[in-house]
Amino acid sequence: MSPSLHVSVIIPVYNGASFLREALDTVRLQSRVPRELILVDDGSTDDSVRVAKEWSNEYSLPFVFIQLATDVNSGSPARPLNLGIASATSPLISVLEQDDCFEPTKIEKCLHRFAQWPELCFVTHGGRRFEKRHRAASLAQRHFERDCRRNPNVVRSKGAWRMSAEVGLRMAITHSMYPSGFPGIMFRKSAWQKVGQLAECYKVATDFSFLVSLSTIGESCYLPERLYRRRSHGANLSQNSSLAYLEVLQFLAAMLYQHPGMLEVPGLREAFRWRTIESAWNIAAFGFHTQARRIIDRAIDAGGWTFKREIQRRVLRILPIYRATMMSTAKSNVATADAIVQSAHAVIDHCRIKHGRPRH
């Protein structure tokens, strides 16, 4: 591997003192250490800054350790990440969230793929639940990997699954990004610059909007290995389940407004519709059946009735049972559900567009 192939690790922090030291240690103990570790505090009111400083003083670190801070709390990881990435001196960037951990070979294995294929825009990989070594980080990860195995356009090469920009974009949207949050992505700083940095208007969908944007500009590969550990707890931003779906739909509607021609990519129109169906399922799980039915009815009106769509509509009533067993700590409210309906309708209406003109 080229010794000039360096990576900077960015950790955005907000009140993360409970788990921060463990996260920092997993960077220190990498089989291939980064050039630098940049911690960006986003206005923490706990001991996060002190924990990080004490940790850095405790060890003779094999990389440069930099602590930065935003002026005020921004409410999402986007601003601290943009600040950290802008300060990075490496051509490659990896992000670690304050409550997650890298597996020891994460950086080495990702760098190896960039060395193999210099044309890659980004590398992603799987993760696992923190408490369960053999369990995927999410249900979406299992579905994504299943679809990768079945997709003839995903090229299996040297232990990795390579995707063109078109294939990667379709997979990212279909699966609400890849199975990875930020700890499962390594990307080129030049790509971050090309897509205009991370959008700072989202609280939960920062990683989704960024990965989809990356997927529009270049080739990627996925490593079917569990190279990070995801910790679930009540303070996770992703616990605000319906807000995540809302922000995803808002981003997709804006993307379609700006780039309607992207719907000519094979399979992408259906991928956008599937995002709206899953948002309907989400709010149905919280008991908002009327709103959920409106989304699926609009999707059927736009794309035509199919037996599959009918099944998707009929399962709405049983989804609260799923939430009670699988999403017991997730959150939603009627205002968010109503906003999801509006955004889902906007996405579906864009999917009617052919050659730049609405179909009436």
Short mmCIF file of C-alpha atoms in Angstrom, two decimals:
data_model
loop_
_atom_site.label_atom_id
_atom_site.label_comp_id
_atom_site.label_asym_id
_atom_site.label_seq_id
_atom_site.Cartn_x
_atom_site.Cartn_y
_atom_site.Cartn_z
CA MET A 1 0.00 0.00 0.00
CA SER A 2 1.27 3.46 -0.89
CA PRO A 3 2.59 5.25 2.21
CA SER A 4 1.30 8.52 0.69
CA LEU A 5 -2.30 7.30 0.94
CA HIS A 6 -3.36 9.02 4.15
CA VAL A 7 -6.64 9.48 5.97
CA SER A 8 -7.91 11.96 8.52
CA VAL A 9 -10.49 10.77 11.05
CA ILE A 10 -13.12 13.30 12.14
CA ILE A 11 -15.16 12.89 15.33
CA PRO A 12 -18.04 15.35 15.85
CA VAL A 13 -18.89 15.55 19.54
CA TYR A 14 -21.86 16.83 21.49
CA ASN A 15 -22.22 15.72 25.11
CA GLY A 16 -20.51 12.45 24.34
CA ALA A 17 -18.38 12.03 27.46
CA SER A 18 -19.92 8.66 28.37
CA PHE A 19 -18.55 6.79 25.35
CA LEU A 20 -15.94 9.12 23.89
CA ARG A 21 -12.82 7.56 25.40
CA GLU A 22 -13.72 4.14 24.00
CA ALA A 23 -14.30 5.63 20.54
CA LEU A 24 -10.95 7.45 20.67
CA ASP A 25 -9.15 4.27 21.69
CA THR A 26 -10.44 2.42 18.63
CA VAL A 27 -8.70 5.01 16.45
CA ARG A 28 -5.48 4.80 18.44
CA LEU A 29 -5.41 1.01 18.16
CA GLN A 30 -5.95 0.76 14.40
CA SER A 31 -3.70 -1.58 12.44
CA ARG A 32 -3.11 1.37 10.10
CA VAL A 33 -3.34 4.63 12.03
CA PRO A 34 -4.57 7.84 10.42
CA ARG A 35 -2.40 10.86 9.70
CA GLU A 36 -4.51 12.91 12.10
CA LEU A 37 -7.53 12.69 14.37
CA ILE A 38 -9.67 15.83 14.46
CA LEU A 39 -12.25 16.14 17.23
CA VAL A 40 -14.82 18.92 16.76
CA ASP A 41 -16.87 19.85 19.80
CA ASP A 42 -20.31 21.26 19.01
CA GLY A 43 -20.99 23.18 22.20
CA SER A 44 -20.96 20.31 24.69
CA THR A 45 -22.15 21.08 28.20
CA ASP A 46 -20.74 17.88 29.74
CA ASP A 47 -17.12 16.75 30.20
CA SER A 48 -16.48 15.80 26.56
CA VAL A 49 -13.72 18.35 26.00
CA ARG A 50 -11.97 17.42 29.24
CA VAL A 51 -12.21 13.69 28.50
CA ALA A 52 -10.63 14.19 25.08
CA LYS A 53 -7.82 16.36 26.45
CA GLU A 54 -7.01 13.93 29.23
CA TRP A 55 -7.01 11.04 26.76
CA SER A 56 -4.58 12.81 24.42
CA ASN A 57 -2.24 13.63 27.31
CA GLU A 58 -2.26 10.05 28.51
CA TYR A 59 -0.73 8.50 25.38
CA SER A 60 2.12 9.10 23.00
CA LEU A 61 -0.16 9.18 19.99
CA PRO A 62 1.05 7.90 16.60
CA PHE A 63 -0.85 10.66 14.80
CA VAL A 64 -1.60 14.36 15.14
CA PHE A 65 -4.51 15.07 17.47
CA ILE A 66 -6.43 18.31 16.92
CA GLN A 67 -9.32 19.70 18.94
CA LEU A 68 -11.65 22.23 17.32
CA ALA A 69 -14.99 23.71 18.33
CA THR A 70 -17.98 25.40 16.74
CA ASP A 71 -19.01 28.85 18.00
CA VAL A 72 -22.40 27.59 19.22
CA ASN A 73 -24.22 24.28 19.17
CA SER A 74 -25.51 23.66 15.66
CA GLY A 75 -28.04 20.92 16.43
CA SER A 76 -26.66 18.41 13.92
CA PRO A 77 -23.32 16.79 13.01
CA ALA A 78 -23.08 18.60 9.65
CA ARG A 79 -21.45 21.84 10.78
CA PRO A 80 -18.77 20.27 13.01
CA LEU A 81 -18.05 17.75 10.26
CA ASN A 82 -17.65 20.46 7.64
CA LEU A 83 -15.32 22.31 9.98
CA GLY A 84 -13.25 19.19 10.64
CA ILE A 85 -13.07 18.10 7.01
CA ALA A 86 -12.07 21.58 5.88
CA SER A 87 -9.19 21.47 8.37
CA ALA A 88 -8.03 17.98 7.35
CA THR A 89 -4.70 17.64 5.52
CA SER A 90 -5.31 14.13 4.12
CA PRO A 91 -6.88 13.29 0.75
CA LEU A 92 -9.17 10.71 2.41
CA ILE A 93 -11.68 11.25 5.21
CA SER A 94 -13.28 8.84 7.67
CA VAL A 95 -15.89 9.85 10.24
CA LEU A 96 -16.42 8.21 13.63
CA GLU A 97 -19.44 9.08 15.71
CA GLN A 98 -18.81 9.67 19.39
CA ASP A 99 -20.75 6.62 20.60
CA ASP A 100 -19.55 4.10 17.98
CA CYS A 101 -16.28 2.23 17.51
CA PHE A 102 -14.05 1.19 14.62
CA GLU A 103 -12.95 -2.41 14.36
CA PRO A 104 -9.11 -2.66 14.46
CA THR A 105 -8.63 -3.15 10.69
CA LYS A 106 -11.23 -0.66 9.45
CA ILE A 107 -8.81 2.00 8.16
CA GLU A 108 -6.34 -0.50 6.72
CA LYS A 109 -8.99 -2.37 4.73
CA CYS A 110 -10.59 0.80 3.34
CA LEU A 111 -7.23 2.28 2.34
CA HIS A 112 -6.38 -0.97 0.60
CA ARG A 113 -9.36 -0.54 -1.72
CA PHE A 114 -8.42 3.02 -2.61
CA ALA A 115 -4.92 1.78 -3.41
CA GLN A 116 -6.35 -0.99 -5.61
CA TRP A 117 -8.79 1.26 -7.44
CA PRO A 118 -7.71 4.92 -7.52
CA GLU A 119 -10.87 5.85 -9.43
CA LEU A 120 -13.11 5.16 -6.41
CA CYS A 121 -15.02 8.10 -4.99
CA PHE A 122 -15.81 6.38 -1.71
CA VAL A 123 -15.68 3.04 0.10
CA THR A 124 -18.38 1.75 2.42
CA HIS A 125 -18.69 -1.32 4.60
CA GLY A 126 -21.00 -3.04 7.04
CA GLY A 127 -21.20 -2.77 10.79
CA ARG A 128 -22.62 -4.73 13.67
CA ARG A 129 -24.61 -4.11 16.79
CA PHE A 130 -22.35 -3.16 19.64
CA GLU A 131 -23.58 -5.91 21.94
CA LYS A 132 -23.91 -8.67 19.32
CA ARG A 133 -20.83 -9.64 17.36
CA HIS A 134 -22.62 -11.45 14.53
CA ARG A 135 -25.69 -9.23 14.16
CA ALA A 136 -25.79 -6.62 11.38
CA ALA A 137 -26.00 -2.99 12.47
CA SER A 138 -29.48 -2.69 10.99
CA LEU A 139 -32.20 -4.54 9.10
CA ALA A 140 -31.42 -2.22 6.15
CA GLN A 141 -27.88 -3.59 6.08
CA ARG A 142 -29.12 -7.16 5.66
CA HIS A 143 -31.53 -6.11 2.90
CA PHE A 144 -28.84 -4.11 1.14
CA GLU A 145 -26.37 -7.01 1.17
CA ARG A 146 -29.06 -9.39 -0.06
CA ASP A 147 -29.84 -7.08 -2.99
CA CYS A 148 -26.15 -6.64 -3.80
CA ARG A 149 -25.78 -10.41 -4.12
CA ARG A 150 -28.75 -10.58 -6.48
CA ASN A 151 -27.94 -7.49 -8.57
CA PRO A 152 -26.07 -8.41 -11.79
CA ASN A 153 -24.81 -4.82 -12.10
CA VAL A 154 -22.87 -5.04 -8.83
CA VAL A 155 -19.40 -6.30 -9.73
CA ARG A 156 -17.86 -8.69 -7.22
CA SER A 157 -14.09 -8.26 -7.41
CA LYS A 158 -11.33 -9.21 -4.98
CA GLY A 159 -13.61 -9.45 -1.96
CA ALA A 160 -15.41 -6.17 -2.63
CA TRP A 161 -18.61 -5.21 -4.44
CA ARG A 162 -18.03 -2.40 -6.94
CA MET A 163 -20.79 -0.12 -8.19
CA SER A 164 -20.97 2.48 -10.92
CA ALA A 165 -22.43 5.87 -10.01
CA GLU A 166 -25.82 4.89 -11.44
CA VAL A 167 -25.97 1.58 -9.60
CA GLY A 168 -24.70 3.12 -6.37
CA LEU A 169 -27.25 5.93 -6.55
CA ARG A 170 -30.12 3.50 -7.04
CA MET A 171 -28.93 1.33 -4.15
CA ALA A 172 -28.45 4.33 -1.86
CA ILE A 173 -31.97 5.62 -2.45
CA THR A 174 -33.63 2.20 -2.37
CA HIS A 175 -32.05 1.33 0.97
CA SER A 176 -32.19 4.80 2.54
CA MET A 177 -28.44 5.07 1.97
CA TYR A 178 -26.24 2.02 2.26
CA PRO A 179 -26.41 0.08 5.51
CA SER A 180 -23.73 2.36 6.90
CA GLY A 181 -23.96 5.56 8.83
CA PHE A 182 -20.90 7.77 8.82
CA PRO A 183 -18.69 5.21 10.61
CA GLY A 184 -19.08 2.96 7.57
CA ILE A 185 -17.86 5.44 4.94
CA MET A 186 -14.42 6.58 3.79
CA PHE A 187 -14.45 9.21 1.06
CA ARG A 188 -12.21 11.57 -0.85
CA LYS A 189 -11.98 15.13 0.44
CA SER A 190 -12.11 16.25 -3.19
CA ALA A 191 -15.53 14.55 -3.51
CA TRP A 192 -16.77 16.43 -0.43
CA GLN A 193 -15.68 19.64 -2.10
CA LYS A 194 -17.29 18.68 -5.41
CA VAL A 195 -20.75 18.06 -3.90
CA GLY A 196 -20.61 21.32 -1.98
CA GLN A 197 -19.81 19.96 1.48
CA LEU A 198 -22.42 18.50 3.84
CA ALA A 199 -25.87 20.07 3.89
CA GLU A 200 -26.32 21.78 7.27
CA CYS A 201 -30.12 22.02 7.07
CA TYR A 202 -30.74 18.45 8.26
CA LYS A 203 -30.63 17.16 11.81
CA VAL A 204 -30.91 13.41 11.21
CA ALA A 205 -30.46 12.89 7.45
CA THR A 206 -27.00 14.44 7.18
CA ASP A 207 -25.35 11.12 6.31
CA PHE A 208 -28.09 10.11 3.85
CA SER A 209 -27.99 13.38 1.92
CA PHE A 210 -24.20 13.28 1.75
CA LEU A 211 -23.94 9.66 0.61
CA VAL A 212 -26.58 10.12 -2.08
CA SER A 213 -24.72 13.22 -3.28
CA LEU A 214 -21.46 11.25 -3.40
CA SER A 215 -23.23 8.50 -5.32
CA THR A 216 -24.06 10.92 -8.13
CA ILE A 217 -20.44 11.72 -8.96
CA GLY A 218 -18.42 8.53 -9.02
CA GLU A 219 -17.79 4.85 -8.54
CA SER A 220 -17.85 3.21 -5.14
CA CYS A 221 -17.31 -0.15 -3.52
CA TYR A 222 -18.84 -1.95 -0.57
CA LEU A 223 -16.95 -4.31 1.72
CA PRO A 224 -19.26 -7.02 3.11
CA GLU A 225 -17.42 -6.98 6.44
CA ARG A 226 -18.40 -5.71 9.89
CA LEU A 227 -15.80 -2.97 10.34
CA TYR A 228 -17.53 -0.79 12.91
CA ARG A 229 -19.70 -1.24 15.96
CA ARG A 230 -22.91 0.72 16.32
CA ARG A 231 -24.19 1.53 19.79
CA SER A 232 -27.94 2.03 20.26
CA HIS A 233 -29.23 4.11 23.15
CA GLY A 234 -31.93 6.65 23.90
CA ALA A 235 -29.82 9.66 22.91
CA ASN A 236 -29.18 8.52 19.30
CA LEU A 237 -30.37 11.11 16.79
CA SER A 238 -31.75 8.23 14.73
CA GLN A 239 -34.26 7.48 17.51
CA ASN A 240 -36.30 10.37 16.11
CA SER A 241 -37.51 7.93 13.51
CA SER A 242 -40.15 9.94 11.65
CA LEU A 243 -37.97 13.05 11.51
CA ALA A 244 -35.37 10.97 9.68
CA TYR A 245 -37.96 9.89 7.10
CA LEU A 246 -39.18 13.47 6.72
CA GLU A 247 -35.70 14.85 6.10
CA VAL A 248 -34.92 12.08 3.61
CA LEU A 249 -38.05 12.95 1.63
CA GLN A 250 -37.30 16.67 1.79
CA PHE A 251 -33.83 16.07 0.43
CA LEU A 252 -35.09 13.80 -2.37
CA ALA A 253 -37.80 16.26 -3.39
CA ALA A 254 -35.21 19.04 -3.60
CA MET A 255 -32.87 16.80 -5.60
CA LEU A 256 -35.60 15.91 -8.09
CA TYR A 257 -36.58 19.56 -8.47
CA GLN A 258 -32.99 20.49 -9.32
CA HIS A 259 -32.20 17.42 -11.46
CA PRO A 260 -35.41 15.98 -13.00
CA GLY A 261 -33.39 14.28 -15.73
CA MET A 262 -31.93 11.82 -13.21
CA LEU A 263 -35.20 9.88 -13.37
CA GLU A 264 -34.08 8.52 -16.73
CA VAL A 265 -31.60 6.31 -14.85
CA PRO A 266 -33.07 2.78 -15.02
CA GLY A 267 -34.81 1.77 -11.80
CA LEU A 268 -34.47 5.15 -10.11
CA ARG A 269 -38.11 6.17 -10.47
CA GLU A 270 -39.18 3.06 -8.53
CA ALA A 271 -36.44 3.65 -5.93
CA PHE A 272 -37.88 7.10 -5.20
CA ARG A 273 -41.40 5.69 -4.90
CA TRP A 274 -40.16 3.00 -2.52
CA ARG A 275 -38.77 5.71 -0.24
CA THR A 276 -42.26 7.16 0.01
CA ILE A 277 -43.79 3.74 0.75
CA GLU A 278 -41.38 3.15 3.62
CA SER A 279 -42.19 6.60 5.01
CA ALA A 280 -45.86 5.61 4.94
CA TRP A 281 -45.05 2.44 6.85
CA ASN A 282 -43.12 4.45 9.40
CA ILE A 283 -45.96 6.79 10.31
CA ALA A 284 -48.47 3.92 10.17
CA ALA A 285 -46.39 2.23 12.87
CA PHE A 286 -47.18 5.19 15.13
CA GLY A 287 -50.91 4.95 14.39
CA PHE A 288 -51.17 7.61 11.68
CA HIS A 289 -53.03 5.33 9.27
CA THR A 290 -54.97 8.01 7.40
CA GLN A 291 -51.80 9.89 6.51
CA ALA A 292 -50.02 6.68 5.54
CA ARG A 293 -52.91 5.58 3.30
CA ARG A 294 -52.80 8.93 1.49
CA ILE A 295 -49.14 8.36 0.56
CA ILE A 296 -49.66 4.86 -0.81
CA ASP A 297 -52.82 5.87 -2.67
CA ARG A 298 -50.86 8.68 -4.33
CA ALA A 299 -48.05 6.26 -5.23
CA ILE A 300 -50.59 3.91 -6.83
CA ASP A 301 -52.16 6.80 -8.71
CA ALA A 302 -48.75 7.85 -10.04
CA GLY A 303 -47.29 4.45 -10.87
CA GLY A 304 -50.32 2.26 -11.41
CA TRP A 305 -51.93 -0.44 -9.26
CA THR A 306 -49.95 -3.59 -8.69
CA PHE A 307 -50.48 -6.53 -6.37
CA LYS A 308 -47.29 -5.50 -4.54
CA ARG A 309 -48.65 -1.99 -3.91
CA GLU A 310 -51.92 -3.46 -2.64
CA ILE A 311 -50.05 -5.61 -0.14
CA GLN A 312 -48.05 -2.56 0.95
CA ARG A 313 -51.33 -0.76 1.60
CA ARG A 314 -52.97 -3.63 3.46
CA VAL A 315 -50.14 -4.14 5.96
CA LEU A 316 -50.49 -0.61 7.33
CA ARG A 317 -52.83 -1.69 10.13
CA ILE A 318 -50.47 -4.24 11.64
CA LEU A 319 -47.38 -2.02 11.71
CA PRO A 320 -47.99 -0.68 15.27
CA ILE A 321 -47.28 -4.24 16.44
CA TYR A 322 -43.90 -4.10 14.70
CA ARG A 323 -43.14 -0.74 16.32
CA ALA A 324 -44.02 -2.02 19.77
CA THR A 325 -41.54 -4.89 19.45
CA MET A 326 -38.78 -3.45 17.23
CA MET A 327 -38.97 0.36 17.62
CA SER A 328 -40.08 0.77 21.20
CA THR A 329 -37.93 3.89 21.82
CA ALA A 330 -38.58 5.58 18.45
CA LYS A 331 -40.47 8.87 18.30
CA SER A 332 -43.05 10.55 16.08
CA ASN A 333 -45.90 13.06 16.26
CA VAL A 334 -48.85 14.20 14.16
CA ALA A 335 -47.13 17.33 12.84
CA THR A 336 -44.22 15.26 11.52
CA ALA A 337 -46.62 12.71 10.01
CA ASP A 338 -48.51 15.47 8.17
CA ALA A 339 -45.23 16.93 6.91
CA ILE A 340 -44.15 13.48 5.68
CA VAL A 341 -47.36 13.25 3.63
CA GLN A 342 -46.64 16.59 1.96
CA SER A 343 -43.02 15.69 1.19
CA ALA A 344 -43.93 12.20 -0.04
CA HIS A 345 -46.49 13.71 -2.40
CA ALA A 346 -43.84 16.10 -3.71
CA VAL A 347 -41.47 13.20 -4.45
CA ILE A 348 -44.21 11.14 -6.12
CA ASP A 349 -45.35 14.10 -8.22
CA HIS A 350 -41.79 14.64 -9.42
CA CYS A 351 -41.71 10.99 -10.45
CA ARG A 352 -44.48 11.74 -12.94
CA ILE A 353 -42.15 14.06 -14.84
CA LYS A 354 -41.14 12.97 -18.31
CA HIS A 355 -38.64 15.01 -20.31
CA GLY A 356 -39.04 18.03 -18.05
CA ARG A 357 -42.86 18.37 -18.34
CA PRO A 358 -45.45 17.25 -15.78
CA ARG A 359 -47.85 14.58 -17.00
CA HIS A 360 -51.47 15.70 -16.46
#
